PDB file of C-alpha atoms in Angstrom:
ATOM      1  CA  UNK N   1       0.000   0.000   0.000  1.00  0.00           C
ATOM      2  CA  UNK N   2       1.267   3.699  -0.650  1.00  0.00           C
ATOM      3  CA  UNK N   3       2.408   5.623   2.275  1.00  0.00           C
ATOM      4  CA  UNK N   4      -0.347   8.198   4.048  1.00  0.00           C
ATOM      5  CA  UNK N   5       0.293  11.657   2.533  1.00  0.00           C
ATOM      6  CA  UNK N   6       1.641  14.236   5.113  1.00  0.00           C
ATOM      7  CA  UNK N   7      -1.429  15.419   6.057  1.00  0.00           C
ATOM      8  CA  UNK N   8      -3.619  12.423   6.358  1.00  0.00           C
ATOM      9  CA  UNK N   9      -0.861  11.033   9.053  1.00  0.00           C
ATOM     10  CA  UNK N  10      -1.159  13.901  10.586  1.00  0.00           C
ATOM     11  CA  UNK N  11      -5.165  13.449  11.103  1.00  0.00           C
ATOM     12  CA  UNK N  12      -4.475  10.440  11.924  1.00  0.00           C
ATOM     13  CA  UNK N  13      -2.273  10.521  14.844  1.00  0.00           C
ATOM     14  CA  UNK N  14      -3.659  13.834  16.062  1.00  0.00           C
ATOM     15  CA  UNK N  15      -6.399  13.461  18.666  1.00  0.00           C
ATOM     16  CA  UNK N  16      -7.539  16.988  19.654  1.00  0.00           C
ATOM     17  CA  UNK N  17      -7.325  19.423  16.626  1.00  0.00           C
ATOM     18  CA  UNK N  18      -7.911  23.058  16.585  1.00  0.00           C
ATOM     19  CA  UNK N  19      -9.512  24.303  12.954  1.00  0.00           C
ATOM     20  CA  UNK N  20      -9.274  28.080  11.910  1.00  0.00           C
ATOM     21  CA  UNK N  21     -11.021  28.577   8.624  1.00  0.00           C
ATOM     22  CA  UNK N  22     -11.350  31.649   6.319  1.00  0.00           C
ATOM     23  CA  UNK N  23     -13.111  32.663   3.323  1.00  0.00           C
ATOM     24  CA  UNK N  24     -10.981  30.505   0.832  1.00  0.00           C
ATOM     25  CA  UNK N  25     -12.726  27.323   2.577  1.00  0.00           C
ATOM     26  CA  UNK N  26     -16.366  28.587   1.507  1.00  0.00           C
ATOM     27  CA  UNK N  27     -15.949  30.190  -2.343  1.00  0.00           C
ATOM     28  CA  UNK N  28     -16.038  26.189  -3.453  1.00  0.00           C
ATOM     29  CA  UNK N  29     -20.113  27.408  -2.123  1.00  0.00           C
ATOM     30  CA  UNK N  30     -20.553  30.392  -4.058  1.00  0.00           C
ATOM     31  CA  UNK N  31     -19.945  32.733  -1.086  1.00  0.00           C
ATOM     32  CA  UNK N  32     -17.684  35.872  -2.602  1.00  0.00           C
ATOM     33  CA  UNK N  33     -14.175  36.360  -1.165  1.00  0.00           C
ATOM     34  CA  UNK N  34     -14.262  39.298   0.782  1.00  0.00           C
ATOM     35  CA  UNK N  35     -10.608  39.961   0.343  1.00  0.00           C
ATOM     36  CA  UNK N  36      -9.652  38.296  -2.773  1.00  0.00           C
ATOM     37  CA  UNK N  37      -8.483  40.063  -5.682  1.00  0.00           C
ATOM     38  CA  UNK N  38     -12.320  40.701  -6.587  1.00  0.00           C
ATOM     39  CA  UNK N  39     -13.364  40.824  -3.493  1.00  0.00           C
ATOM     40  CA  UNK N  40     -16.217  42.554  -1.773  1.00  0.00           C
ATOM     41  CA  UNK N  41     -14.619  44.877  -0.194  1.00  0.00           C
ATOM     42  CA  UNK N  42     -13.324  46.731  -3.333  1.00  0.00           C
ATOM     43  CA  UNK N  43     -16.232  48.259  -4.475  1.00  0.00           C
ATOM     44  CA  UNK N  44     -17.837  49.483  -0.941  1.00  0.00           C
ATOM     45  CA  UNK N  45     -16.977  51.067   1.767  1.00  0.00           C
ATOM     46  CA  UNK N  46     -18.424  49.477   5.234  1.00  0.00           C
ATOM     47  CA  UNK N  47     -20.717  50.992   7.685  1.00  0.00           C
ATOM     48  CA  UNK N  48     -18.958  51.300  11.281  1.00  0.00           C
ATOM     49  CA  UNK N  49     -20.697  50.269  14.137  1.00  0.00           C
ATOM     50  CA  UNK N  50     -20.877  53.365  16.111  1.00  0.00           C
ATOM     51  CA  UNK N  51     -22.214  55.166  12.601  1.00  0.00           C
ATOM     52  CA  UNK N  52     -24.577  52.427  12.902  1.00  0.00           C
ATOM     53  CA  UNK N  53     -25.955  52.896  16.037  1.00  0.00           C
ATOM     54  CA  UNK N  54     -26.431  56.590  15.544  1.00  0.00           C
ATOM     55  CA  UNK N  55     -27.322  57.485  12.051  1.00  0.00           C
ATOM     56  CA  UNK N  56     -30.340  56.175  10.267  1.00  0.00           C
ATOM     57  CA  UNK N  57     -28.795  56.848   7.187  1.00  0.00           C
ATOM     58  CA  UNK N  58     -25.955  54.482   8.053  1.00  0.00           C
ATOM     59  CA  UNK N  59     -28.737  51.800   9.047  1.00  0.00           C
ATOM     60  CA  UNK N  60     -30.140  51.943   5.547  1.00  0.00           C
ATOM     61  CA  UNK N  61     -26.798  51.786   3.738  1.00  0.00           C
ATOM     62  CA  UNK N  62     -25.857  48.642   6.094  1.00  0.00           C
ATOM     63  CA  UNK N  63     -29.317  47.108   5.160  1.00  0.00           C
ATOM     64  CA  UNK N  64     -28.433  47.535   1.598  1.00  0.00           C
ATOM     65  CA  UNK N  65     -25.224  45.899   1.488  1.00  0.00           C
ATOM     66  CA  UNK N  66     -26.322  43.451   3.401  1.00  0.00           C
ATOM     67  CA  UNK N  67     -29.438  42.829   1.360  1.00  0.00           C
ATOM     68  CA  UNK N  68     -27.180  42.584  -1.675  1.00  0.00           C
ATOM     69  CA  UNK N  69     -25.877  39.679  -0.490  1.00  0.00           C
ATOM     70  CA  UNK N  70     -28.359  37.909   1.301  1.00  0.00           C
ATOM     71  CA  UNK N  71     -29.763  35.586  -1.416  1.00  0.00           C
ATOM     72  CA  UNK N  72     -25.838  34.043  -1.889  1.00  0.00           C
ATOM     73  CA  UNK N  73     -25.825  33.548   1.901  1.00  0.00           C
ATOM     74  CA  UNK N  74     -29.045  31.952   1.974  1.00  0.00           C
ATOM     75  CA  UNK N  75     -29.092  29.699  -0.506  1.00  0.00           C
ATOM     76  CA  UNK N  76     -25.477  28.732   0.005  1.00  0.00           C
ATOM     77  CA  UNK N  77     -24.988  24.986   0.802  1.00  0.00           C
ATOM     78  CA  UNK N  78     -22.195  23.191   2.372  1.00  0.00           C
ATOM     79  CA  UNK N  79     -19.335  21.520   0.766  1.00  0.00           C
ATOM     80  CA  UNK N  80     -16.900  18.911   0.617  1.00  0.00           C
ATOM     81  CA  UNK N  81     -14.441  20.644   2.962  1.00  0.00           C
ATOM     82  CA  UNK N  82     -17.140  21.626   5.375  1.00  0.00           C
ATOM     83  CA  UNK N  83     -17.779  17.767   5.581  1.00  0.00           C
ATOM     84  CA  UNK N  84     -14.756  16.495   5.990  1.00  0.00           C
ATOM     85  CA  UNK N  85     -14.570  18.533   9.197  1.00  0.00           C
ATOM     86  CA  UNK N  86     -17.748  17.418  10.615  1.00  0.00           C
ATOM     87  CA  UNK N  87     -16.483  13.780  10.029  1.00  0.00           C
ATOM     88  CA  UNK N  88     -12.943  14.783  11.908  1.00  0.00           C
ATOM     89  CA  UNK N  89     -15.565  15.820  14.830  1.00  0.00           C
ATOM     90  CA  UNK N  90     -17.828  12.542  14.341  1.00  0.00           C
ATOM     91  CA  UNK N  91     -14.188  11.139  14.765  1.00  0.00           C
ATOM     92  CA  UNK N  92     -14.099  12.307  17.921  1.00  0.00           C
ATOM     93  CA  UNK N  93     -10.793  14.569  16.891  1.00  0.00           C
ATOM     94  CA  UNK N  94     -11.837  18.102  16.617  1.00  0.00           C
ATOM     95  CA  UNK N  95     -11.145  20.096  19.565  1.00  0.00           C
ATOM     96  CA  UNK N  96     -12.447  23.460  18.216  1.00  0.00           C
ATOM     97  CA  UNK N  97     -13.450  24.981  14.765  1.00  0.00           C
ATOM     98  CA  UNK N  98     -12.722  28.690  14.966  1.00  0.00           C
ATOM     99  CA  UNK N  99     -14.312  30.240  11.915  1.00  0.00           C
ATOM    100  CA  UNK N 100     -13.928  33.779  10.766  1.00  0.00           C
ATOM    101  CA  UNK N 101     -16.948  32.948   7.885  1.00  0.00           C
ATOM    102  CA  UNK N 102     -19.888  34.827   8.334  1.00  0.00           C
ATOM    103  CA  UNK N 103     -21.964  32.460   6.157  1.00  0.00           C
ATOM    104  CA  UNK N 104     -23.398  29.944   8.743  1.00  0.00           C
ATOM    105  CA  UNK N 105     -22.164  26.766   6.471  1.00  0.00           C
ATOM    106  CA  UNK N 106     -20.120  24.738   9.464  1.00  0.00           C
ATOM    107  CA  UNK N 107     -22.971  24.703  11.435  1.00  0.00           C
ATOM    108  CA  UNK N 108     -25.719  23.620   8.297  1.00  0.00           C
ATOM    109  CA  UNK N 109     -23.106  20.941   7.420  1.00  0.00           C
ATOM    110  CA  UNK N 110     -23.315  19.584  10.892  1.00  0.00           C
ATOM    111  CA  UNK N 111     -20.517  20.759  13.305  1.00  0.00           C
ATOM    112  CA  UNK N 112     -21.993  21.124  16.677  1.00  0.00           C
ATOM    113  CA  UNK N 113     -22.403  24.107  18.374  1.00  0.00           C
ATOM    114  CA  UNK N 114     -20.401  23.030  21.217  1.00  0.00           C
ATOM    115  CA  UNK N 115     -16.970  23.008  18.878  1.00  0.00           C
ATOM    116  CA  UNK N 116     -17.989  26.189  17.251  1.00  0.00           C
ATOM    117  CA  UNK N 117     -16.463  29.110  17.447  1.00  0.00           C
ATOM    118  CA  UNK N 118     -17.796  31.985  14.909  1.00  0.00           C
ATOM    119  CA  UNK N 119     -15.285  35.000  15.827  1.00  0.00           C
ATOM    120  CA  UNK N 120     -16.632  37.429  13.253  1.00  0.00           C
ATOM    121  CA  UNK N 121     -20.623  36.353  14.143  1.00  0.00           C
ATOM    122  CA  UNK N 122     -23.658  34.720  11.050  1.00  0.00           C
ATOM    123  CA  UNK N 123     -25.531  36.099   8.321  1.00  0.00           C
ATOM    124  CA  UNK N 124     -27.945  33.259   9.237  1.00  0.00           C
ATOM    125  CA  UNK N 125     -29.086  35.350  12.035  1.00  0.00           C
ATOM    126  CA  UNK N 126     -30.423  38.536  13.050  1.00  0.00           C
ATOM    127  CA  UNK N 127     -29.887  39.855  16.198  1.00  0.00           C
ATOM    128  CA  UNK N 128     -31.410  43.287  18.340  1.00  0.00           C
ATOM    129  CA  UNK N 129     -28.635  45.510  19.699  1.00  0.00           C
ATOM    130  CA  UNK N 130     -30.597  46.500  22.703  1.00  0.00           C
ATOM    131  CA  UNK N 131     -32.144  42.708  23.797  1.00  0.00           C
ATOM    132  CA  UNK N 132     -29.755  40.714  22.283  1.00  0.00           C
ATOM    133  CA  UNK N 133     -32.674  38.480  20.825  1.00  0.00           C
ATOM    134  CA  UNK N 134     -31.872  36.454  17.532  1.00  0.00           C
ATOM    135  CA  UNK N 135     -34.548  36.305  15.036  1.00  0.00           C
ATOM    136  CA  UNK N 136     -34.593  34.488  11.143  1.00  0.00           C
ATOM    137  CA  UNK N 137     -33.467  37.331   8.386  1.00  0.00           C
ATOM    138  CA  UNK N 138     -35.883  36.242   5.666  1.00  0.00           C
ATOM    139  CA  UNK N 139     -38.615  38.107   7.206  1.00  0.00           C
ATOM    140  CA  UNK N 140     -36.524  41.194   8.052  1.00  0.00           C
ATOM    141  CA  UNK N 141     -35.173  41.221   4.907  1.00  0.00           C
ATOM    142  CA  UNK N 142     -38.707  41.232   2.717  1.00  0.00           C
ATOM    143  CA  UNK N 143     -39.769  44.063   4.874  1.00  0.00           C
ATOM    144  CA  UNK N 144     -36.700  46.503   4.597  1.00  0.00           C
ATOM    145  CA  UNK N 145     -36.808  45.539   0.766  1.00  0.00           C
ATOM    146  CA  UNK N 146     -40.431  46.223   0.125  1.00  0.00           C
ATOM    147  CA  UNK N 147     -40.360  49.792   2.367  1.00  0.00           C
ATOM    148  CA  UNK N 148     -36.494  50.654   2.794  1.00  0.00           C
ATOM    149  CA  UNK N 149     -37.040  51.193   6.441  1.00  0.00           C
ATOM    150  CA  UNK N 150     -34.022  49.510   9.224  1.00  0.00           C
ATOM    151  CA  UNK N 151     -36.125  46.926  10.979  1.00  0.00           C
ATOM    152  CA  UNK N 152     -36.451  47.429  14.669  1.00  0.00           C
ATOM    153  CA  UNK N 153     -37.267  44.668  17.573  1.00  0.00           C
ATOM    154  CA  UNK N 154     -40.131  44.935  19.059  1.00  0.00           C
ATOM    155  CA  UNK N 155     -38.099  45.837  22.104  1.00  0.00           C
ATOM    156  CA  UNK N 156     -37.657  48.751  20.293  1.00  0.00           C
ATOM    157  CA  UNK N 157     -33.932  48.466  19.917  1.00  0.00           C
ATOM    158  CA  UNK N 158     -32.380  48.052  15.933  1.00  0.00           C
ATOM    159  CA  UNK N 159     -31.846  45.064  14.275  1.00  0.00           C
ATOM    160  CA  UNK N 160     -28.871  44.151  12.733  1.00  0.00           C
ATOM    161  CA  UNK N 161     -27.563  41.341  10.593  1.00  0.00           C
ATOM    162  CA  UNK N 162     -25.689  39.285  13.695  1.00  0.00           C
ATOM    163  CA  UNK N 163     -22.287  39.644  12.340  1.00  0.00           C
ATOM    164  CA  UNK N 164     -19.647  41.730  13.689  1.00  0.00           C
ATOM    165  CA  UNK N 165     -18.841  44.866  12.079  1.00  0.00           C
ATOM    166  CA  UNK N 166     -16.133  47.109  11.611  1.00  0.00           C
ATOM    167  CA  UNK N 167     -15.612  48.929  15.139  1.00  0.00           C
ATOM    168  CA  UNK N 168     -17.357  46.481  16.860  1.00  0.00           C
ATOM    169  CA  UNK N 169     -15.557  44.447  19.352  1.00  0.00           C
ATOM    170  CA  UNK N 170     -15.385  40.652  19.203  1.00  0.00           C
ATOM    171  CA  UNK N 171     -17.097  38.653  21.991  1.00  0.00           C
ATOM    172  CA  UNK N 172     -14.704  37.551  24.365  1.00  0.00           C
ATOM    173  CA  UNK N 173     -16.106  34.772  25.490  1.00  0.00           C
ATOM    174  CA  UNK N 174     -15.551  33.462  21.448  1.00  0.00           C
ATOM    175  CA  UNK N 175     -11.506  34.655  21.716  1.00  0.00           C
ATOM    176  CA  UNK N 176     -11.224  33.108  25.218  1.00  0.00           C
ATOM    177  CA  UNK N 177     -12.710  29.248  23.821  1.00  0.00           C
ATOM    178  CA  UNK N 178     -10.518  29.874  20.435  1.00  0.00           C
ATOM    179  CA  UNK N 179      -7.234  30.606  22.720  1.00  0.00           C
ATOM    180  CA  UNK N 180      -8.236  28.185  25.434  1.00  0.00           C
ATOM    181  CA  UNK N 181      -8.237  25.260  22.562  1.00  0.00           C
ATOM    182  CA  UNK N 182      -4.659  26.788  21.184  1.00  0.00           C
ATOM    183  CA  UNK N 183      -3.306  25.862  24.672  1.00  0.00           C
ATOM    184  CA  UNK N 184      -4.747  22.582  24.534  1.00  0.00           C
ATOM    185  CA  UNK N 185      -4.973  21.389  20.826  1.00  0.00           C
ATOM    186  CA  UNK N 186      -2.106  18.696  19.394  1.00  0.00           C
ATOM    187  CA  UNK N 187      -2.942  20.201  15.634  1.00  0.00           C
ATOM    188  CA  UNK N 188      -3.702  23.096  14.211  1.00  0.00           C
ATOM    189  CA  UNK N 189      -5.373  23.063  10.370  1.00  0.00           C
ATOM    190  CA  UNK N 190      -5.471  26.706   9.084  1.00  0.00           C
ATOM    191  CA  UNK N 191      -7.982  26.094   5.747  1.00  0.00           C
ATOM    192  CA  UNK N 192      -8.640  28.769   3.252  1.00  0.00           C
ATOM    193  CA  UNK N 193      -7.552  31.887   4.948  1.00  0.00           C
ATOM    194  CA  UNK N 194      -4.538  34.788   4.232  1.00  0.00           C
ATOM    195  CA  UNK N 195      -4.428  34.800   8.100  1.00  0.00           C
ATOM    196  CA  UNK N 196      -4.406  38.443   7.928  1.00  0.00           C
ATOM    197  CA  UNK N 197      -7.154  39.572   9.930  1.00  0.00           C
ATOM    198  CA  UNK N 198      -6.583  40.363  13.654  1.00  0.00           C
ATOM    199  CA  UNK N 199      -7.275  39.578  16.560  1.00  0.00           C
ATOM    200  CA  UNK N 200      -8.716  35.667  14.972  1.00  0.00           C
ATOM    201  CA  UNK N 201      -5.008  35.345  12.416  1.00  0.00           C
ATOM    202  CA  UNK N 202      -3.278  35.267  15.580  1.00  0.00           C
ATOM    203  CA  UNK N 203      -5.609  32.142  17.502  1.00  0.00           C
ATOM    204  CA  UNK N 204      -3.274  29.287  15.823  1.00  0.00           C
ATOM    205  CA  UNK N 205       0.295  31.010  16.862  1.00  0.00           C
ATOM    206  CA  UNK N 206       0.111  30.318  20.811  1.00  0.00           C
ATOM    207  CA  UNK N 207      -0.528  25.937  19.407  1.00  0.00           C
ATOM    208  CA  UNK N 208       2.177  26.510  17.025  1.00  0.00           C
ATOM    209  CA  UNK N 209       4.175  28.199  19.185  1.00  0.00           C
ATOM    210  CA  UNK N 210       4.350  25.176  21.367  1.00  0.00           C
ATOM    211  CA  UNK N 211       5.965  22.923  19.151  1.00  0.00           C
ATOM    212  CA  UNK N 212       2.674  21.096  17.930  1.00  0.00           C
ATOM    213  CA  UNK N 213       2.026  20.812  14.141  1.00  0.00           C
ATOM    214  CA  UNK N 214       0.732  23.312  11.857  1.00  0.00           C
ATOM    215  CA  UNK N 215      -0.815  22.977   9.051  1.00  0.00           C
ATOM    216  CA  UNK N 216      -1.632  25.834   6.230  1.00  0.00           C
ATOM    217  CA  UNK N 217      -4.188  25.199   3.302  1.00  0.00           C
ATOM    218  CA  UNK N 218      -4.650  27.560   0.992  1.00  0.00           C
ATOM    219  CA  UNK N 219      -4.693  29.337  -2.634  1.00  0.00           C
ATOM    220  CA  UNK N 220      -2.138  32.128  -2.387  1.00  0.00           C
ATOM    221  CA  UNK N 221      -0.001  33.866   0.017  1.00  0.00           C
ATOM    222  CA  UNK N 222      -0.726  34.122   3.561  1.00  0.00           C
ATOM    223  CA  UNK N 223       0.513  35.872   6.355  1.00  0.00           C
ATOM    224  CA  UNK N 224       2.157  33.053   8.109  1.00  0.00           C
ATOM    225  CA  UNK N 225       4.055  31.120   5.380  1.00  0.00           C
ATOM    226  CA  UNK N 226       7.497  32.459   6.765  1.00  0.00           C
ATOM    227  CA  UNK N 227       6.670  31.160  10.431  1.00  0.00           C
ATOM    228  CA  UNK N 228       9.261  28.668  11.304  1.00  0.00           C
ATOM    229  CA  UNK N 229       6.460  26.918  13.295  1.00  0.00           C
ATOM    230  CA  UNK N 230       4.584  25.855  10.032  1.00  0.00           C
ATOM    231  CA  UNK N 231       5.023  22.385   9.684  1.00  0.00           C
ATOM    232  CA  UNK N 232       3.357  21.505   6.389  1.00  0.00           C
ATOM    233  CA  UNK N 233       1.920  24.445   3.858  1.00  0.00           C
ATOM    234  CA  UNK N 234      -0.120  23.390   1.066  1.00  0.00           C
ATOM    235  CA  UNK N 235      -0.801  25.573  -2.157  1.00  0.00           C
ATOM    236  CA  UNK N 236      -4.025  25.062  -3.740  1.00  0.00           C
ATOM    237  CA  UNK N 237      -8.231  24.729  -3.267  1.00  0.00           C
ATOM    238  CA  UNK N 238      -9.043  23.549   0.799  1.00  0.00           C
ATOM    239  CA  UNK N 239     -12.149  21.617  -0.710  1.00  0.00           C
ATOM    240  CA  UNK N 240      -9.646  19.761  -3.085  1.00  0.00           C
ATOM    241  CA  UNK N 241      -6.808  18.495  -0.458  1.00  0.00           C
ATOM    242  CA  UNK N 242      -8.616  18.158   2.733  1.00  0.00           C
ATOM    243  CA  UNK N 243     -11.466  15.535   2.211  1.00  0.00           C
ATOM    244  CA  UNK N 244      -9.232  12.911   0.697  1.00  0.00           C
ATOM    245  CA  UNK N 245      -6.260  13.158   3.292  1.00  0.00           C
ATOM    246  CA  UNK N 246      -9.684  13.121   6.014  1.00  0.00           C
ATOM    247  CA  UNK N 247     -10.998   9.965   4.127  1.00  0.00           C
ATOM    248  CA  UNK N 248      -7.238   8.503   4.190  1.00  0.00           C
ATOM    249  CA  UNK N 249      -7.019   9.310   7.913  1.00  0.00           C
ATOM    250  CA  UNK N 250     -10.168   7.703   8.875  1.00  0.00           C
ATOM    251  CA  UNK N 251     -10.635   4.263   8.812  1.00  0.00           C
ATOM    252  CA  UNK N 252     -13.854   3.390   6.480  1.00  0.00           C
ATOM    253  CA  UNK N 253     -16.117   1.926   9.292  1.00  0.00           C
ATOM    254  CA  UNK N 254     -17.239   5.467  10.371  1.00  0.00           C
ATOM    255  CA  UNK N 255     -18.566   6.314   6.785  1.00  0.00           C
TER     256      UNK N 255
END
């Protein structure tokens, strides 16, 4: 038989592993690259919380980007890499998934709650920045299209897409689990991401840091290709090289 690639013996022998994914892990779903080379970001500028919070006109302008994009988010489905990871987790083997992706696909393809982190927050919800209640866009959405008006909760307090936006501070409870599992992970997988956004780029350094393997997936440059702690770095499409080293790793019986 042929020897395990790299990374499936690394699955393999790896009982608690952390996973930090970016947008290069969803575009195999049709979810634009917010920082590619087309990316979203190019053609508008974002709304800032605080603006946000105080300007109606700001509301309607984050509405509208938002709305923009809602129909790719909803109708996005899970794909072979999300998969894989759920089957490293039915494995018993995933520690953590720390995701900066806004688009709610780790959770539809099945990773539990319990070993998700979502740093940067869901499109998949909407939640009231007074209550803190979470409510299903679709309905939000249909109203602000038909009448252009920011939905509020009935609380009275605004509605917003529950993602985090620019100027708004990550939950620290989510950066406390994602750090916690760097102390305690024996591999980190960073899939699909330039690992260039801060503070979630820097949750695998404190695992790697400690001598345990890392791992880098990903089409293009990134931000921590240089660090001597990278153990393996593979160029190319996370939904290509991750399911068949996870089907390698994994012995058949838990298909």
């Amino acid at each position: 038989p042929m020897a395990p690639s790299p990374l499936a013996e690394l699955l393999a022998t790896s009982e608690r592993i952390l996973v930090f994914t970016g947008a290069g892990i969803s575009t195999g779903s049709g979810i634009p690259d917010f920082r590619g080379p087309n990316g979203v970001w190019k053609t508008r500028q974002p709304v800032y919380y605080q603006d946000f919070m105080r300007s109606e006109a700001s509301r309607v302008e984050h509405w509208d980007f938002k709305l923009e994009g809602w129909a790719d988010f909803r109708d996005a489905t899970p794909n072979a890499a999300h998969r894989a990871i759920v089957r490293l987790e039915q494995a018993g083997k995933l520690l953590l998934l720390v995701t900066q992706n806004i688009d709610g696909l780790h959770a539809a393809a099945g990773t539990s709650r319990e070993r998700l982190v979502e740093v940067h927050g869901t499109n998949l919800l909407v939640e009231c920045q007074s209550c803190l209640a979470l409510s299903d866009p679709e309905p939000h959405f249909r109203a602000f299209a038909a009448d252009r008006r920011p939905p509020r909760c009935a609380c009275g307090g605004f509605l917003k897409p529950a993602t985090i936006s620019f100027g708004q501070a990550l939950r620290e409870r989510d950066l406390e689990r994602a750090f916690q599992a760097a102390r305690a992970a024996d591999l980190v997988l960073a899939l699909g991401t330039t690992l260039s956004v801060h503070p979630a780029a820097s949750v695998p350094l404190p695992a790697a840091e400690r001598g345990i393997p890392y791992v880098i997936i990903n089409r293009g440059p990134t931000d921590h290709d240089q660090h001597r702690a990278v153990t393996l770095r593979l160029e190319g499409d996370v939904t290509e090289l991750l399911p068949p080293a996870v089907d390698e790793a994994l012995p058949t019986t838990t298909a």
